[in-house]
């Protein structure tokens, strides 16, 4: 491969790289969501159709609500032993490579392709195809599909519509532009199974999840003239309800949706770490607040992992949000 340089790549350059390589590992981030996984699966299916060898690496298991995705059964938590040295690792939907998790072996930058839509992407690949104006990494991938001339079949369309519906919150967030709706219509015409996406990702909640939501709502707090709402979930609450981390996915949106609330935080204090989900109505840049504490994301949706106690996490996040104008 060519020498190591960091560039913002064009779709044509990335497509040329994809055509040149024979083997691929599509990589999704820890605590995967429908965007990181759907984007990788869509591009992986397309590359297989071009005759390429494709693997999927994801440190965490596929969440229950994403197991319906085409090829989800091919996702593995380790790399195949016979992977060629020039296999291209395609990182989808992550602002830095560490988001792939510590179980992914170190990879030379020459073999890293970074496909993303986050603000403040670290441009960690040799090629970086990062379009922050796109609503999802899946729609970033659509640019590559067009460049590659791959026809979008029903399986690819379902994966791509999943990325859009995940990252627009079912067409509710402000990133739902007319163009996004047009792309979604195009994907439905290609056979995307919108019914399955709605049912599996947005409905179909476990009773344990709803009981956990009740506990989280029970301990929610309001601050800053009720413009800020935050709550937490810990190991005890999970044990009491029989829920697990996957069941907390939507909860921060419930907090953000309370009357008058502009910013919400959910502190996920279980499994020996504290991860924080932040959401904003657009008045406060939560990506900038998360970035102060080592995390990242988007203007209205961001996250971070905090080293310390729950009360320290709550205080640190409060200070970071205030510094961003809360
Ligand atoms: P969520 O709250 O749904 O876990 O994440 C919201 C957004 O923030 C997503 O775009 C996600 O990729 C990003 N995000 C969450 N946690 C982290 C983190 O620890 N580091 C970075 N860089 N981004 C994060
Ligand atoms: Mn995304």
Coordinates of C-alpha atoms and ligand atoms in Angstrom, one line a residue:
X1 CA 0.0 0.0 0.0
X2 CA 1.0 3.6 -0.4
X3 CA 2.8 5.6 2.3
X4 CA 1.0 6.7 5.4
X5 CA -0.8 10.0 5.1
X6 CA -3.9 11.4 6.7
X7 CA -6.4 12.8 4.3
X8 CA -10.0 13.7 4.0
X9 CA -10.8 11.4 1.1
X10 CA -13.3 11.8 -1.8
X11 CA -15.9 9.1 -2.6
X12 CA -13.9 8.3 -5.7
X13 CA -10.7 7.7 -3.8
X14 CA -12.4 5.5 -1.2
X15 CA -14.2 3.5 -4.0
X16 CA -10.8 3.0 -5.7
X17 CA -9.4 1.7 -2.4
X18 CA -12.4 -0.6 -1.9
X19 CA -12.0 -2.0 -5.5
X20 CA -8.2 -2.5 -4.9
X21 CA -8.5 -4.6 -1.8
X22 CA -9.5 -8.2 -1.6
X23 CA -10.5 -8.7 2.0
X24 CA -12.3 -6.5 4.5
X25 CA -13.2 -6.4 8.2
X26 CA -16.1 -4.1 8.9
X27 CA -15.7 -2.8 12.4
X28 CA -18.5 -1.4 14.6
X29 CA -18.2 0.5 17.9
X30 CA -18.7 -0.9 21.4
X31 CA -22.3 -0.8 22.7
X32 CA -23.3 -0.9 19.0
X33 CA -26.3 0.9 17.7
X34 CA -28.2 0.6 14.4
X35 CA -26.0 3.1 12.6
X36 CA -22.6 1.6 13.3
X37 CA -23.8 -2.0 12.6
X38 CA -26.3 -1.2 9.8
X39 CA -23.6 0.9 7.9
X40 CA -21.0 -1.9 8.2
X41 CA -23.5 -4.6 7.2
X42 CA -24.7 -2.6 4.2
X43 CA -21.2 -2.0 2.9
X44 CA -20.1 -5.5 3.7
X45 CA -23.0 -7.0 1.7
X46 CA -22.2 -4.7 -1.2
X47 CA -18.5 -5.7 -1.1
X48 CA -19.4 -9.4 -1.1
X49 CA -21.5 -8.8 -4.2
X50 CA -18.3 -7.4 -5.8
X51 CA -16.7 -10.7 -5.0
X52 CA -14.7 -9.6 -2.0
X53 CA -14.0 -11.5 1.2
X54 CA -15.8 -9.7 4.1
X55 CA -15.8 -10.2 7.9
X56 CA -17.5 -8.3 10.6
X57 CA -15.8 -7.4 13.9
X58 CA -17.7 -6.1 16.9
X59 CA -16.4 -6.4 20.4
X60 CA -19.9 -6.6 22.0
X61 CA -22.5 -9.1 20.9
X62 CA -25.2 -7.9 18.5
X63 CA -28.0 -6.3 20.6
X64 CA -31.3 -8.2 20.7
X65 CA -33.1 -5.5 18.8
X66 CA -30.6 -5.6 15.9
X67 CA -30.5 -9.3 15.3
X68 CA -33.0 -9.1 12.6
X69 CA -30.5 -7.2 10.3
X70 CA -29.3 -9.1 7.2
X71 CA -25.9 -10.7 7.9
X72 CA -26.1 -10.0 11.7
X73 CA -25.4 -13.6 12.3
X74 CA -22.0 -13.2 10.6
X75 CA -20.8 -10.6 13.2
X76 CA -18.0 -11.9 15.4
X77 CA -16.1 -10.7 18.4
X78 CA -12.7 -11.9 17.1
X79 CA -10.8 -11.9 13.8
X80 CA -10.4 -14.9 11.6
X81 CA -6.9 -16.6 12.0
X82 CA -6.2 -16.6 8.2
X83 CA -6.9 -12.9 7.6
X84 CA -4.6 -11.6 4.8
X85 CA -2.1 -8.9 5.9
X86 CA -3.6 -6.3 3.5
X87 CA -7.2 -6.7 4.7
X88 CA -8.8 -3.3 5.0
X89 CA -10.4 -2.5 8.4
X90 CA -13.4 -0.3 7.8
X91 CA -14.4 1.6 10.9
X92 CA -18.0 2.8 10.8
X93 CA -19.6 5.5 12.9
X94 CA -16.7 6.2 15.3
X95 CA -14.9 9.5 15.9
X96 CA -11.8 7.7 17.1
X97 CA -10.5 4.1 16.7
X98 CA -10.6 3.4 20.4
X99 CA -14.4 3.3 20.1
X100 CA -13.9 -0.2 18.5
X101 CA -12.9 -1.5 21.9
X102 CA -9.6 -2.8 23.4
X103 CA -10.1 -6.3 22.0
X104 CA -9.4 -5.3 18.5
X105 CA -5.6 -5.8 17.9
X106 CA -3.5 -2.8 16.9
X107 CA -3.9 -2.1 13.1
X108 CA -1.5 -0.2 10.9
X109 CA -3.0 3.1 9.7
X110 CA -2.4 2.0 6.1
X111 CA -5.1 -0.7 6.7
X112 CA -7.7 1.6 8.3
X113 CA -10.6 3.3 6.5
X114 CA -12.6 5.7 8.6
X115 CA -16.2 6.2 7.5
X116 CA -18.2 8.5 9.8
X117 CA -20.5 11.5 10.3
X118 CA -19.4 12.7 13.8
X119 CA -18.2 16.2 14.6
X120 CA -14.5 16.2 15.6
X121 CA -13.6 12.9 14.0
X122 CA -9.9 12.2 14.8
X123 CA -9.2 11.3 11.1
X124 CA -7.4 8.2 12.3
X125 CA -7.5 6.2 9.0
X126 CA -5.2 6.5 6.0
X127 CA -8.4 7.4 4.2
X128 CA -11.1 9.3 6.1
X129 CA -14.5 9.7 4.5
X130 CA -16.2 11.8 7.1
X131 CA -19.3 13.8 6.3
X132 CA -20.7 15.5 9.4
X133 CA -23.7 16.9 7.5
X134 CA -25.0 13.4 6.9
X135 CA -27.7 12.1 9.3
X136 CA -26.1 8.7 9.6
X137 CA -23.0 6.8 8.7
X138 CA -25.3 4.7 6.6
X139 CA -26.1 7.7 4.3
X140 CA -22.3 8.3 4.1
X141 CA -22.0 4.8 2.9
X142 CA -24.7 5.5 0.3
X143 CA -22.3 7.9 -1.4
X144 CA -19.8 5.0 -1.7
X145 CA -22.4 2.6 -3.1
X146 CA -23.2 5.1 -5.8
X147 CA -19.5 5.6 -6.6
X148 CA -19.1 1.8 -6.7
X149 CA -22.1 1.4 -8.9
X150 CA -23.6 -1.2 -6.6
X151 CA -27.4 -1.7 -6.9
X152 CA -29.1 -1.3 -3.5
X153 CA -31.0 -4.6 -3.0
X154 CA -33.6 -5.2 -0.3
X155 CA -31.1 -6.5 2.3
X156 CA -28.8 -3.5 1.8
X157 CA -31.8 -1.2 1.9
X158 CA -33.0 -2.5 5.2
X159 CA -29.5 -2.0 6.8
X160 CA -29.4 1.5 5.4
X161 CA -32.9 2.5 6.5
X162 CA -32.0 1.2 9.9
X163 CA -29.1 3.6 10.1
X164 CA -31.3 6.5 9.2
X165 CA -34.2 5.6 11.5
X166 CA -31.7 5.0 14.4
X167 CA -29.9 8.3 14.1
X168 CA -32.9 10.4 13.3
X169 CA -34.8 8.8 16.2
X170 CA -37.5 7.5 13.9
X171 CA -37.5 10.7 11.8
X172 CA -37.9 12.9 14.8
X173 CA -34.6 14.6 15.3
X174 CA -33.6 17.8 13.6
X175 CA -31.3 15.9 11.2
X176 CA -34.4 14.7 9.4
X177 CA -34.2 16.9 6.3
X178 CA -36.3 16.6 3.1
X179 CA -33.3 14.9 1.5
X180 CA -33.2 12.3 4.3
X181 CA -36.9 11.6 3.8
X182 CA -36.3 11.3 0.0
X183 CA -33.4 8.8 0.6
X184 CA -35.7 6.9 2.9
X185 CA -38.4 6.7 0.3
X186 CA -35.8 5.5 -2.2
X187 CA -34.7 2.8 0.2
X188 CA -38.3 1.6 0.8
X189 CA -38.8 1.3 -3.0
X190 CA -35.6 -0.8 -3.0
X191 CA -37.4 -3.1 -0.5
X192 CA -36.2 -1.9 2.9
X193 CA -38.4 -3.5 5.5
X194 CA -39.5 -0.5 7.5
X195 CA -42.1 -2.5 9.4
X196 CA -39.4 -4.8 10.8
X197 CA -37.2 -1.8 11.7
X198 CA -40.1 -0.1 13.5
X199 CA -41.2 -3.3 15.3
X200 CA -37.7 -4.5 16.3
X201 CA -36.0 -1.2 17.2
X202 CA -38.7 1.1 18.3
X203 CA -41.4 -1.2 19.7
X204 CA -41.0 -4.6 21.1
X205 CA -39.8 -3.5 24.6
X206 CA -39.2 -6.1 27.2
X207 CA -41.3 -5.7 30.4
X208 CA -38.1 -5.6 32.3
X209 CA -37.1 -2.5 30.3
X210 CA -40.3 -0.8 31.2
X211 CA -39.9 -1.6 34.8
X212 CA -36.4 -0.2 34.7
X213 CA -37.6 2.9 33.0
X214 CA -40.0 3.4 36.0
X215 CA -37.1 3.2 38.4
X216 CA -35.0 5.7 36.4
X217 CA -37.9 8.1 36.2
X218 CA -38.5 7.7 39.9
X219 CA -35.0 9.1 40.7
X220 CA -34.8 11.7 38.0
X221 CA -33.7 15.2 39.0
X222 CA -34.2 18.7 37.6
X223 CA -31.8 21.6 37.8
X224 CA -30.9 24.9 36.1
X225 CA -34.5 26.2 36.2
X226 CA -35.8 22.7 35.1
X227 CA -34.0 23.1 31.8
X228 CA -31.7 20.1 32.8
X229 CA -33.0 16.7 33.6
X230 CA -30.7 13.8 34.7
X231 CA -31.0 10.4 36.2
X232 CA -29.0 7.2 36.6
X233 CA -29.2 3.5 36.4
X234 CA -27.0 1.2 38.5
X235 CA -26.4 -2.5 39.0
X236 CA -29.0 -2.7 41.8
X237 CA -31.7 -1.3 39.5
X238 CA -30.8 -3.8 36.8
X239 CA -30.8 -6.7 39.2
X240 CA -34.2 -5.6 40.7
X241 CA -35.9 -5.5 37.3
X242 CA -34.1 -8.2 35.4
X243 CA -33.1 -5.7 32.8
X244 CA -29.7 -5.2 31.2
X245 CA -27.8 -2.4 29.6
X246 CA -29.5 -2.9 26.2
X247 CA -32.8 -2.0 27.9
X248 CA -31.5 1.6 28.7
X249 CA -31.1 2.6 25.0
X250 CA -34.0 5.0 24.7
X251 CA -34.3 6.2 28.2
X252 CA -32.3 9.4 27.9
X253 CA -34.8 10.6 25.3
X254 CA -37.6 10.2 27.8
X255 CA -35.7 12.6 30.1
X256 CA -35.1 15.0 27.3
X257 CA -38.7 14.9 26.4
X258 CA -40.0 16.3 29.7
X259 CA -41.7 19.7 29.5
X260 CA -39.2 22.6 29.4
X261 CA -36.1 20.3 29.4
X262 CA -33.3 21.4 27.0
X263 CA -30.6 19.0 28.1
X264 CA -30.8 15.6 29.6
X265 CA -28.2 13.2 30.9
X266 CA -28.4 9.5 31.8
X267 CA -25.6 8.1 34.0
X268 CA -25.2 4.4 33.3
X269 CA -23.3 3.2 36.4
X270 CA -23.1 -0.5 36.0
X271 CA -20.6 -3.3 34.9
X272 CA -17.8 -1.4 36.7
X273 CA -17.9 1.8 34.7
X274 CA -19.9 5.0 34.3
X275 CA -21.0 5.8 30.8
X276 CA -23.0 9.0 30.2
X277 CA -25.6 9.7 27.5
X278 CA -26.3 13.3 26.7
X279 CA -29.1 14.8 24.6
X280 CA -29.9 18.4 23.8
X281 CA -32.7 20.3 22.1
X282 CA -30.1 22.3 20.2
X283 CA -29.5 25.1 22.7
X284 CA -26.4 23.5 24.3
X285 CA -23.7 21.7 22.3
X286 CA -23.4 18.4 24.2
X287 CA -20.7 17.1 21.8
X288 CA -18.5 20.0 23.1
X289 CA -19.4 19.2 26.7
X290 CA -18.7 15.5 26.2
X291 CA -15.4 16.3 24.5
X292 CA -14.2 18.2 27.6
X293 CA -14.5 14.9 29.5
X294 CA -12.9 12.7 26.8
X295 CA -16.1 11.7 25.0
X296 CA -17.7 12.9 21.7
X297 CA -20.7 12.6 19.5
X298 CA -23.0 15.2 17.8
X299 CA -24.3 18.6 18.7
X300 CA -27.5 17.2 20.1
X301 CA -26.5 13.6 21.1
X302 CA -23.2 12.7 22.7
X303 CA -21.6 10.4 25.2
X304 CA -18.6 9.7 27.4
X305 CA -17.1 7.3 29.9
X306 CA -16.2 8.7 33.3
X307 CA -13.6 7.4 35.7
X308 CA -14.7 8.0 39.2
X309 CA -17.8 7.9 41.4
X310 CA -21.4 8.6 40.3
X311 CA -21.5 11.8 42.3
X312 CA -18.3 13.0 40.8
X313 CA -19.6 12.2 37.3
X314 CA -22.8 14.1 37.9
X315 CA -20.8 17.2 39.1
X316 CA -18.3 17.0 36.2
X317 CA -21.0 16.7 33.6
X318 CA -22.9 19.6 35.2
X319 CA -19.8 21.8 35.0
X320 CA -19.1 20.8 31.4
X321 CA -22.7 21.6 30.4
X322 CA -22.6 24.9 32.2
X323 CA -19.4 25.7 30.4
X324 CA -21.3 25.2 27.2
X325 CA -24.0 27.6 28.2
X326 CA -26.5 25.5 30.2
Ligands
LIG1 P1 -25.3 7.3 23.2 O1 -25.7 8.2 24.2 O2 -26.4 6.8 22.3 O3 -24.5 6.1 23.7 O4 -24.3 8.1 22.2 C1 -24.7 9.3 21.6 C2 -23.6 9.7 20.6 O5 -22.4 9.9 21.2 C3 -23.3 8.6 19.5 O6 -23.0 9.3 18.3 C4 -22.1 8.0 20.0 O7 -21.3 7.5 19.0 C5 -21.3 9.1 20.8 N1 -20.6 8.6 21.9 C6 -21.1 7.9 23.0 N2 -20.2 7.6 23.9 C7 -19.0 8.1 23.4 C8 -17.6 8.1 23.8 O8 -17.3 7.6 24.9 N3 -16.7 8.7 23.0 C9 -17.1 9.2 21.8 N4 -16.1 9.8 21.1 N5 -18.3 9.3 21.4 C10 -19.3 8.7 22.1
LIG2 MN1 -24.2 7.5 13.8

